[in-house]
Amino acid sequence: MVKWWKQSTFYEIYMPSFKDGNGDGIGDFAGITSKLDYLKELGIDGLWLTPFYPSPKVDNGYDISDYYGIDADYGTMADFETFIHEAHQRGIRVIADLVLNHTSSEHQWFQESKSSKDHPKRDWYIWRDEPNNWESFFGGTAWEYDAETHQYYYHAFAKEQVDLNWANPEVKQAMFDVMKFWLEKGVDGFRLDVINFLKVNDSFQDNPYDLEKKEQIHLYDKDQEGIIAIIEEIAEFVHQYPDKFLVGEVGSEELDILKQYSGLNKLDVVFNFNIGSMGEFDRDRLFQHFVETEKTYDSAQIPTLFFSSHDMSRHISRFGGDEDRAKLVATLMLTAKGVPFIYFGDEIGMRDWITDDLSKMKDVQGIMGYQLALQAGKSPEESLVVANEKSRDKSRTPMQWNAHANVGFSEGKPWITVPENAYKVTVEDQINDPDSMLSFYKKLLKLRKEHSSLQFGNYEFLRNEDGMIYFVRTDSVEKILVVLNFTDQQKTLEVEANMTLLLSTKRTRLDCEVVLTILANEAMILKGEIGNDLVKER
């Protein structure tokens, strides 16, 4: 039996920014529920929700203060249950973002842990008499002094995000209880945040330093011995429940590291940052990542395909702001081998927001970047540039539904700035335009559902030639050729005759041709006969 997630396309919803249902300026479950028909019509199969649990929101919900509740900003447990029911009624699965690595400093567990060195929960977190040189991934030291008990606690991220001690079996049991609660509430799986940080090296050796890059090498504070055994336990536990899905955020672009976390008896997939997090468009480098992934992964491992998320700049902005290129990237994401994840708003071509006012910045990473830049002697203007580079606010602005007040996101003042240019790119403006980005995404998603080779097919070949990436995916039923011309010049490709054009960014029909003409910045998807070689050797 084929696992449902292998033929699914997921859509990430950044909870506070998708749709506000009660007018307080913050997205919520009522708002998402009101847009489920839009999501169904778009053609996605699963939703990934960023954290919705009670939180002080130092890191916008990734600092959880209660694992068993719904944050009041997002509604009530009844709102959540209604949402799950309505999503399932439409055949849409839901995976919940879960942070197993750390809790908020306001969580009751930590409040008890810090109350006394002798408290039974003291060992639920990582305490030391003296700090080592480990740095937070947000910048600065990873240790915070507690004046009451005269020890330091460890935090891999913000000081308000306190790392749990997974060497303590009570911690592990407590987190398994959390997973059980939400699985029984009806979620279809989890996206596990920074899952390769669950253990640190208990020798607490100083991390080495890369003098050339002027940065710390995180040798002893992630990807430590014993973590794979924990992953296997988590996978075994979650997969006791039928049809559940696990995707891990493994903070690495190294395939040899990513490979360790997924496959048989492990996570179903992990995010492939080697492909998804390219800072700027580079066709050759992108192609090489696909080739290396195909070579490195075994038959039980499936890559993920994404180019934007709540933690990075939107790919249309990163890759130059060009809609033609954005459509090519969308075609690659939804036709290549892997499980695709669309970030909300990418289907209409939402752009990044860059602020000219630090007081408007919400992201702790950007704010800390500003403060550290000032401390390093940069001017306020230079520090704001650094803050914008590090800030993740740029991709977290409200979903642009229409050109009315607050882009149709909320009747109240949105929690984060609506960019000035947002009113030019909206769902309402694109929904009936057959040439729009939104219409193209719908066509791509429909095509992916209709063709088994785009869901399960292996590569017959994967090539990067003459400014084009092109490949054939095949299964026992069909062969499909995908051609992506990333240049500003028209290209040609000698192909098998009698191929059928399934979709193109530039045309609606194709005459029978043996020499295929691919227009500048054009994506084409064609179907050929199962027994034929679709592309002639050059």
XYZ file of C-alpha atoms in Angstrom:
538
model
C 0.000 0.000 0.000
C 1.367 3.406 -1.040
C 1.860 5.820 1.846
C -0.290 8.899 1.353
C 2.505 11.397 1.931
C 4.533 10.034 -0.984
C 1.951 11.392 -3.396
C 1.167 14.561 -1.464
C 2.062 18.219 -1.815
C 2.258 20.116 1.466
C 1.529 23.796 2.103
C 3.157 25.602 5.009
C 0.967 28.044 6.939
C 2.766 30.526 9.158
C 0.059 30.726 11.822
C -0.074 34.458 12.634
C 0.036 35.546 8.982
C -2.400 33.461 6.926
C -5.900 34.699 7.774
C -7.381 36.489 10.781
C -10.868 35.289 11.687
C -11.703 37.579 14.620
C -10.295 40.979 13.684
C -7.456 41.206 16.198
C -4.759 41.382 13.507
C -3.376 37.886 14.102
C -4.065 34.828 11.969
C -5.990 32.051 13.705
C -7.772 28.729 13.296
C -11.081 30.345 12.410
C -9.325 32.234 9.619
C -7.591 29.141 8.256
C -10.867 27.191 8.376
C -12.521 29.924 6.307
C -9.870 29.421 3.596
C -9.904 25.626 3.401
C -11.916 25.721 0.183
C -9.240 27.968 -1.354
C -6.578 25.445 -0.332
C -8.622 22.532 -1.651
C -9.090 24.316 -4.984
C -5.373 25.122 -5.123
C -4.759 21.377 -5.058
C -2.617 20.772 -1.984
C -2.940 17.546 0.024
C -1.449 18.433 3.395
C -0.941 21.436 5.652
C 2.045 22.108 7.862
C 1.111 24.489 10.676
C 3.797 26.395 12.555
C 3.445 26.219 16.378
C 0.027 27.145 17.766
C 0.630 26.305 21.432
C 0.636 28.897 24.260
C 3.836 30.914 24.031
C 5.352 34.272 25.019
C 6.418 34.400 21.335
C 9.981 35.501 21.857
C 10.609 33.371 18.765
C 7.055 33.577 17.390
C 5.793 30.356 18.950
C 8.934 28.231 18.858
C 9.219 28.960 22.589
C 6.371 26.844 23.974
C 5.052 27.454 27.492
C 2.320 24.777 27.423
C 2.349 21.766 25.106
C -1.281 20.872 25.791
C -3.092 24.051 24.849
C -3.954 26.452 22.039
C -2.519 29.946 22.223
C -5.348 32.452 22.731
C -4.126 34.417 19.689
C -5.064 31.437 17.526
C -8.390 30.583 19.149
C -9.577 27.766 21.382
C -9.259 23.998 21.435
C -12.767 23.888 19.979
C -11.558 26.067 17.064
C -8.669 23.669 16.513
C -10.968 20.639 16.567
C -13.348 22.310 14.092
C -10.423 23.100 11.813
C -9.100 19.515 11.906
C -12.565 18.138 11.184
C -13.158 20.526 8.266
C -9.712 19.871 6.792
C -10.236 16.120 6.941
C -13.692 16.507 5.389
C -11.935 18.034 2.363
C -9.286 15.313 2.220
C -6.574 17.616 3.577
C -4.148 16.171 6.130
C -2.577 18.301 8.866
C 0.875 18.044 10.412
C 1.757 20.076 13.490
C 5.058 21.774 14.168
C 6.480 20.368 17.395
C 9.510 21.654 19.309
C 11.039 18.786 21.275
C 14.440 20.413 21.794
C 13.570 23.291 24.093
C 10.767 24.967 26.024
C 9.998 28.560 26.838
C 11.691 29.871 29.966
C 8.118 30.521 31.161
C 7.159 26.845 30.953
C 6.198 25.385 34.319
C 8.881 22.724 33.928
C 11.619 25.335 33.752
C 10.136 27.439 36.511
C 10.363 24.384 38.746
C 13.829 23.476 37.465
C 15.263 26.897 38.269
C 13.590 27.098 41.686
C 16.270 25.007 43.391
C 19.307 22.841 42.651
C 17.530 20.076 44.543
C 14.222 20.237 42.681
C 13.252 16.936 40.951
C 13.045 18.796 37.629
C 16.472 20.421 37.961
C 17.930 17.769 35.657
C 15.194 18.296 33.051
C 17.391 21.094 31.670
C 21.142 21.514 31.200
C 22.853 23.350 34.065
C 26.559 23.997 34.671
C 28.670 25.836 37.220
C 30.789 27.417 34.504
C 29.946 28.050 30.829
C 32.057 26.743 27.968
C 32.506 28.651 24.683
C 29.360 27.362 22.943
C 27.541 30.057 21.007
C 23.831 30.441 20.432
C 22.698 29.978 16.847
C 21.069 33.398 17.184
C 24.410 34.956 18.201
C 26.250 35.472 21.483
C 26.838 32.957 24.252
C 24.587 29.910 24.621
C 24.717 30.133 28.426
C 22.622 32.303 30.729
C 23.476 32.911 34.375
C 20.769 32.320 36.976
C 21.453 34.548 39.995
C 19.144 32.563 42.271
C 20.924 29.206 42.013
C 24.331 30.490 40.810
C 24.521 28.243 37.763
C 24.267 28.688 34.003
C 21.579 27.091 31.835
C 22.063 26.162 28.180
C 20.048 27.600 25.288
C 20.992 26.783 21.686
C 18.802 29.657 20.490
C 17.351 32.615 22.423
C 17.922 32.716 26.187
C 14.155 32.337 26.588
C 14.315 29.007 24.683
C 15.823 26.637 27.244
C 17.218 23.321 26.026
C 15.735 20.193 27.556
C 18.030 17.447 28.806
C 17.148 14.454 26.645
C 19.629 12.330 28.604
C 16.955 12.310 31.330
C 14.378 9.535 30.637
C 11.675 11.595 32.363
C 12.066 14.299 29.717
C 11.730 11.760 26.939
C 8.594 10.272 28.488
C 7.057 13.723 28.962
C 7.574 14.535 25.282
C 6.191 11.182 24.144
C 3.095 12.005 26.191
C 2.826 15.308 24.298
C 2.990 13.518 20.944
C 0.351 11.022 22.081
C -2.005 13.860 23.059
C -1.893 15.555 19.645
C -1.997 12.328 17.659
C -5.189 11.439 19.501
C -6.498 14.936 18.709
C -6.282 13.979 15.050
C -3.094 15.477 13.665
C -1.605 13.450 10.824
C 1.976 13.772 11.958
C 4.627 16.252 12.973
C 7.238 18.552 11.598
C 9.989 18.221 14.217
C 11.853 21.464 14.806
C 15.699 21.456 14.991
C 15.554 17.730 15.685
C 19.328 17.183 15.357
C 19.903 19.360 18.434
C 18.221 16.965 20.897
C 21.503 15.862 22.463
C 24.734 17.644 23.320
C 28.101 16.104 24.090
C 28.210 15.581 27.835
C 31.947 16.252 27.948
C 31.073 19.910 27.251
C 34.317 20.483 25.371
C 34.770 23.895 23.793
C 33.774 24.073 20.152
C 36.587 24.807 17.673
C 36.679 28.066 15.735
C 37.027 28.609 11.993
C 39.461 31.536 11.748
C 38.936 31.977 8.021
C 35.136 32.172 8.226
C 35.288 33.891 11.620
C 32.660 31.590 13.055
C 32.345 28.770 15.543
C 32.220 25.167 14.340
C 29.337 23.503 16.178
C 31.103 20.204 16.752
C 29.797 19.224 20.191
C 26.333 20.812 20.386
C 24.439 19.109 17.535
C 24.355 15.783 15.638
C 25.743 13.987 18.693
C 26.108 10.278 19.376
C 22.865 8.687 20.540
C 20.541 11.036 18.714
C 19.675 8.534 15.964
C 18.536 6.032 18.614
C 16.131 8.679 19.946
C 14.888 9.398 16.404
C 14.190 5.676 15.938
C 12.209 5.593 19.194
C 10.173 8.618 18.131
C 9.486 7.058 14.727
C 8.450 3.733 16.247
C 6.111 5.481 18.673
C 4.437 7.788 16.126
C 4.100 5.090 13.486
C 2.102 2.927 15.892
C -0.709 5.248 14.864
C -1.925 4.501 11.328
C -0.939 6.756 8.438
C 1.160 9.252 10.369
C 3.974 11.287 8.816
C 7.229 12.635 10.275
C 9.361 15.330 8.661
C 12.447 16.592 10.433
C 14.206 19.916 10.329
C 17.848 18.894 10.460
C 19.957 22.036 10.659
C 22.498 21.102 8.013
C 23.140 21.285 4.287
C 25.473 18.273 4.405
C 23.913 15.265 2.680
C 25.934 12.802 4.760
C 24.288 14.276 7.862
C 20.789 14.603 6.387
C 20.948 10.997 5.198
C 21.349 9.674 8.754
C 17.966 10.909 9.923
C 15.473 9.515 7.391
C 14.525 6.194 5.886
C 13.616 2.818 7.300
C 12.630 3.053 11.007
C 13.555 6.745 11.137
C 11.890 9.986 10.058
C 9.926 9.636 6.837
C 11.749 12.617 5.288
C 13.956 15.526 6.326
C 14.119 18.970 4.795
C 16.813 19.164 2.122
C 18.427 22.489 2.897
C 21.150 21.650 0.411
C 18.531 22.290 -2.286
C 16.098 24.628 -0.565
C 18.287 27.266 1.052
C 20.388 28.530 -1.880
C 21.037 32.206 -1.251
C 20.948 33.154 -4.918
C 20.044 31.376 -8.109
C 22.817 29.232 -9.572
C 21.607 26.658 -12.092
C 24.785 24.578 -12.072
C 24.933 24.444 -8.288
C 21.227 23.632 -8.060
C 21.585 20.801 -10.550
C 24.599 19.419 -8.697
C 22.595 19.292 -5.467
C 19.916 17.219 -7.215
C 22.529 14.847 -8.629
C 24.323 14.452 -5.293
C 21.050 13.832 -3.459
C 20.069 11.159 -5.975
C 23.465 9.460 -5.549
C 23.594 9.700 -1.753
C 20.082 8.646 -0.762
C 19.197 4.963 -0.719
C 15.989 3.406 -2.055
C 14.143 3.936 1.249
C 14.896 7.667 1.323
C 12.959 10.384 -0.455
C 14.117 14.002 -0.671
C 11.975 17.019 0.058
C 11.515 19.854 -2.424
C 11.091 23.421 -1.202
C 12.569 26.836 -1.912
C 10.903 29.069 0.697
C 9.834 28.832 4.340
C 9.211 30.976 7.399
C 12.944 30.838 8.167
C 14.250 32.244 4.894
C 13.707 34.815 2.185
C 11.049 34.005 -0.410
C 12.636 32.377 -3.428
C 11.104 34.806 -5.936
C 12.997 37.591 -4.146
C 16.143 35.532 -3.542
C 16.321 34.493 -7.171
C 15.905 37.949 -8.674
C 12.195 38.804 -8.465
C 11.412 37.486 -11.952
C 8.039 35.723 -12.409
C 9.247 33.602 -15.311
C 12.026 32.179 -13.161
C 9.616 31.691 -10.250
C 7.402 29.580 -12.527
C 10.426 27.525 -13.606
C 11.340 26.907 -9.964
C 7.726 25.965 -9.175
C 7.789 23.491 -12.070
C 10.997 21.953 -10.774
C 9.617 21.686 -7.231
C 6.394 19.997 -8.338
C 7.789 17.631 -10.994
C 11.178 16.521 -9.637
C 11.591 13.477 -7.402
C 10.588 14.226 -3.821
C 7.879 15.483 -1.467
C 7.097 19.152 -2.245
C 6.408 21.874 0.346
C 4.897 25.166 -0.851
C 5.231 28.182 1.453
C 2.054 30.220 1.815
C 1.893 33.107 -0.641
C 4.463 31.685 -3.035
C 1.588 30.536 -5.225
C 0.803 34.197 -5.983
C 4.411 35.412 -6.024
C 4.552 37.307 -2.722
C 7.828 39.203 -2.269
C 10.091 39.866 0.689
C 9.598 42.818 3.013
C 12.649 44.867 4.038
C 12.041 47.333 6.864
C 13.550 50.807 7.172
C 12.577 51.009 10.838
C 13.945 48.643 13.502
C 10.904 49.301 15.713
C 8.787 47.441 13.124
C 10.989 44.344 13.271
C 9.458 41.382 15.130
C 12.029 38.619 14.671
C 14.381 37.971 17.588
C 17.112 36.843 15.194
C 17.068 40.167 13.335
C 16.912 42.231 16.527
C 19.839 40.316 18.048
C 21.740 40.779 14.792
C 21.232 44.544 15.088
C 22.427 44.634 18.694
C 25.523 42.530 17.971
C 26.362 44.711 14.945
C 26.184 47.847 17.130
C 28.438 46.163 19.695
C 30.897 45.381 16.891
C 31.167 49.090 16.090
C 28.827 49.388 13.121
C 26.655 52.474 12.696
C 22.865 52.262 13.251
C 22.364 52.359 9.479
C 24.877 49.567 8.894
C 23.394 47.583 11.784
C 19.917 47.839 10.238
C 21.289 46.294 7.044
C 22.671 43.412 9.120
C 19.344 43.107 10.965
C 17.417 42.827 7.687
C 19.852 40.211 6.414
C 19.363 38.076 9.519
C 15.669 38.803 10.080
C 13.085 36.225 9.068
C 10.306 38.834 9.044
C 10.901 39.326 5.334
C 8.825 36.243 4.474
C 6.339 36.419 7.360
C 4.087 39.289 6.248
C 0.309 38.690 5.898
C -1.185 36.628 3.089
C -2.298 38.992 0.341
C -5.936 38.073 -0.317
C -7.170 41.230 -2.036
C -6.469 44.949 -2.543
C -8.809 46.062 0.253
C -7.699 47.254 3.690
C -4.834 45.167 5.111
C -4.822 43.065 1.908
C -7.949 41.257 3.151
C -5.957 39.569 5.902
C -7.662 41.253 8.856
C -10.205 43.891 9.794
C -7.807 44.984 12.554
C -4.236 46.258 12.454
C -2.007 43.325 11.401
C 0.597 42.114 13.898
C 3.342 42.807 11.339
C 3.681 45.419 8.611
C 1.852 44.962 5.313
C 4.415 45.877 2.622
C 3.605 48.882 0.437
C 3.711 46.801 -2.751
C 1.528 44.019 -1.336
C -1.666 45.328 -2.925
C -0.250 44.671 -6.411
C 0.007 40.895 -5.840
C -3.213 39.334 -4.521
C -5.289 36.176 -4.752
C -8.344 38.128 -5.919
C -6.412 39.675 -8.807
C -5.017 36.332 -9.973
C -7.749 33.819 -9.314
C -9.539 34.327 -12.649
C -6.456 35.150 -14.714
C -5.395 32.024 -16.672
C -1.854 33.390 -17.071
C -1.316 34.242 -13.405
C 1.119 32.612 -11.010
C -1.822 31.217 -9.030
C -3.394 29.633 -12.107
C -0.044 28.114 -13.038
C 0.359 26.550 -9.586
C -3.143 25.076 -9.863
C -2.310 23.552 -13.243
C 0.952 22.117 -11.917
C -0.713 20.597 -8.858
C -3.513 19.121 -10.973
C -0.964 17.621 -13.355
C 1.009 16.109 -10.480
C -2.136 14.403 -9.171
C -3.024 13.026 -12.594
C 0.350 11.497 -13.475
C 1.789 8.705 -11.389
C 5.312 9.168 -12.760
C 5.383 12.683 -11.241
C 4.530 11.189 -7.861
C 6.528 7.951 -7.825
C 8.652 7.850 -10.957
C 12.405 7.454 -10.924
C 14.762 9.486 -13.083
C 15.589 7.851 -16.376
C 18.140 10.652 -16.650
C 18.826 14.072 -15.130
C 20.790 16.555 -17.277
C 22.138 20.094 -17.205
C 23.144 21.228 -20.678
C 23.121 24.394 -22.759
C 21.485 26.489 -20.034
C 18.715 23.937 -19.459
C 17.897 21.436 -16.740
C 15.855 18.577 -18.142
C 14.914 15.118 -16.965
C 12.678 12.144 -17.659
C 10.699 10.500 -14.880
C 9.232 7.093 -15.552
C 7.228 4.379 -13.859
C 5.495 1.276 -15.217
C 2.710 3.394 -16.715
C 4.252 6.441 -18.419
C 7.271 8.602 -19.193
C 7.298 12.344 -18.673
C 9.906 14.824 -19.896
C 10.412 18.092 -18.010
C 12.474 20.811 -19.717
C 13.476 24.033 -17.944
C 15.190 26.728 -20.006
C 16.805 29.091 -17.495
C 18.335 31.332 -20.201
C 17.152 34.387 -22.096
C 17.720 32.607 -25.416
C 15.597 30.136 -27.338
C 16.950 26.574 -27.160
C 16.340 23.346 -29.048
C 16.222 19.707 -28.054
C 15.923 16.679 -30.329
C 13.099 14.498 -29.011
C 10.921 11.518 -29.878
C 8.090 12.346 -32.260
C 4.425 12.248 -31.191
C 4.951 13.655 -27.714
C 2.050 15.314 -25.940
C 2.439 18.755 -24.359
C 0.963 18.599 -20.856
C 1.877 22.098 -19.643
C 4.041 25.037 -20.583
C 4.703 28.487 -19.151
C 4.694 30.029 -22.645
C 2.295 28.136 -24.906
C -0.916 26.129 -24.956
C -0.244 23.645 -27.763
C 2.589 21.830 -29.507
C 2.722 20.586 -33.060
C 4.398 17.216 -33.557
C 8.084 18.081 -33.650
C 11.261 16.062 -33.686
C 13.316 19.139 -32.816
C 11.682 20.757 -29.826
C 11.945 24.532 -29.503
C 12.086 25.792 -25.929
C 11.491 29.506 -25.616
C 13.548 31.768 -23.362
C 12.755 31.183 -19.674
C 10.205 28.516 -20.557
C 9.217 25.404 -18.635
C 7.670 22.500 -20.563
C 6.201 19.190 -19.406
C 5.645 16.535 -22.077
C 4.439 12.948 -22.112
C 5.900 10.253 -24.336
C 5.476 6.571 -25.025
C 6.679 4.161 -22.351
C 8.903 2.137 -24.688
C 10.670 5.067 -26.343
C 13.737 7.169 -25.586
C 12.158 10.611 -25.296
C 15.345 12.613 -25.844
C 18.010 11.879 -28.444
C 21.614 11.764 -27.258
C 23.464 14.964 -28.083
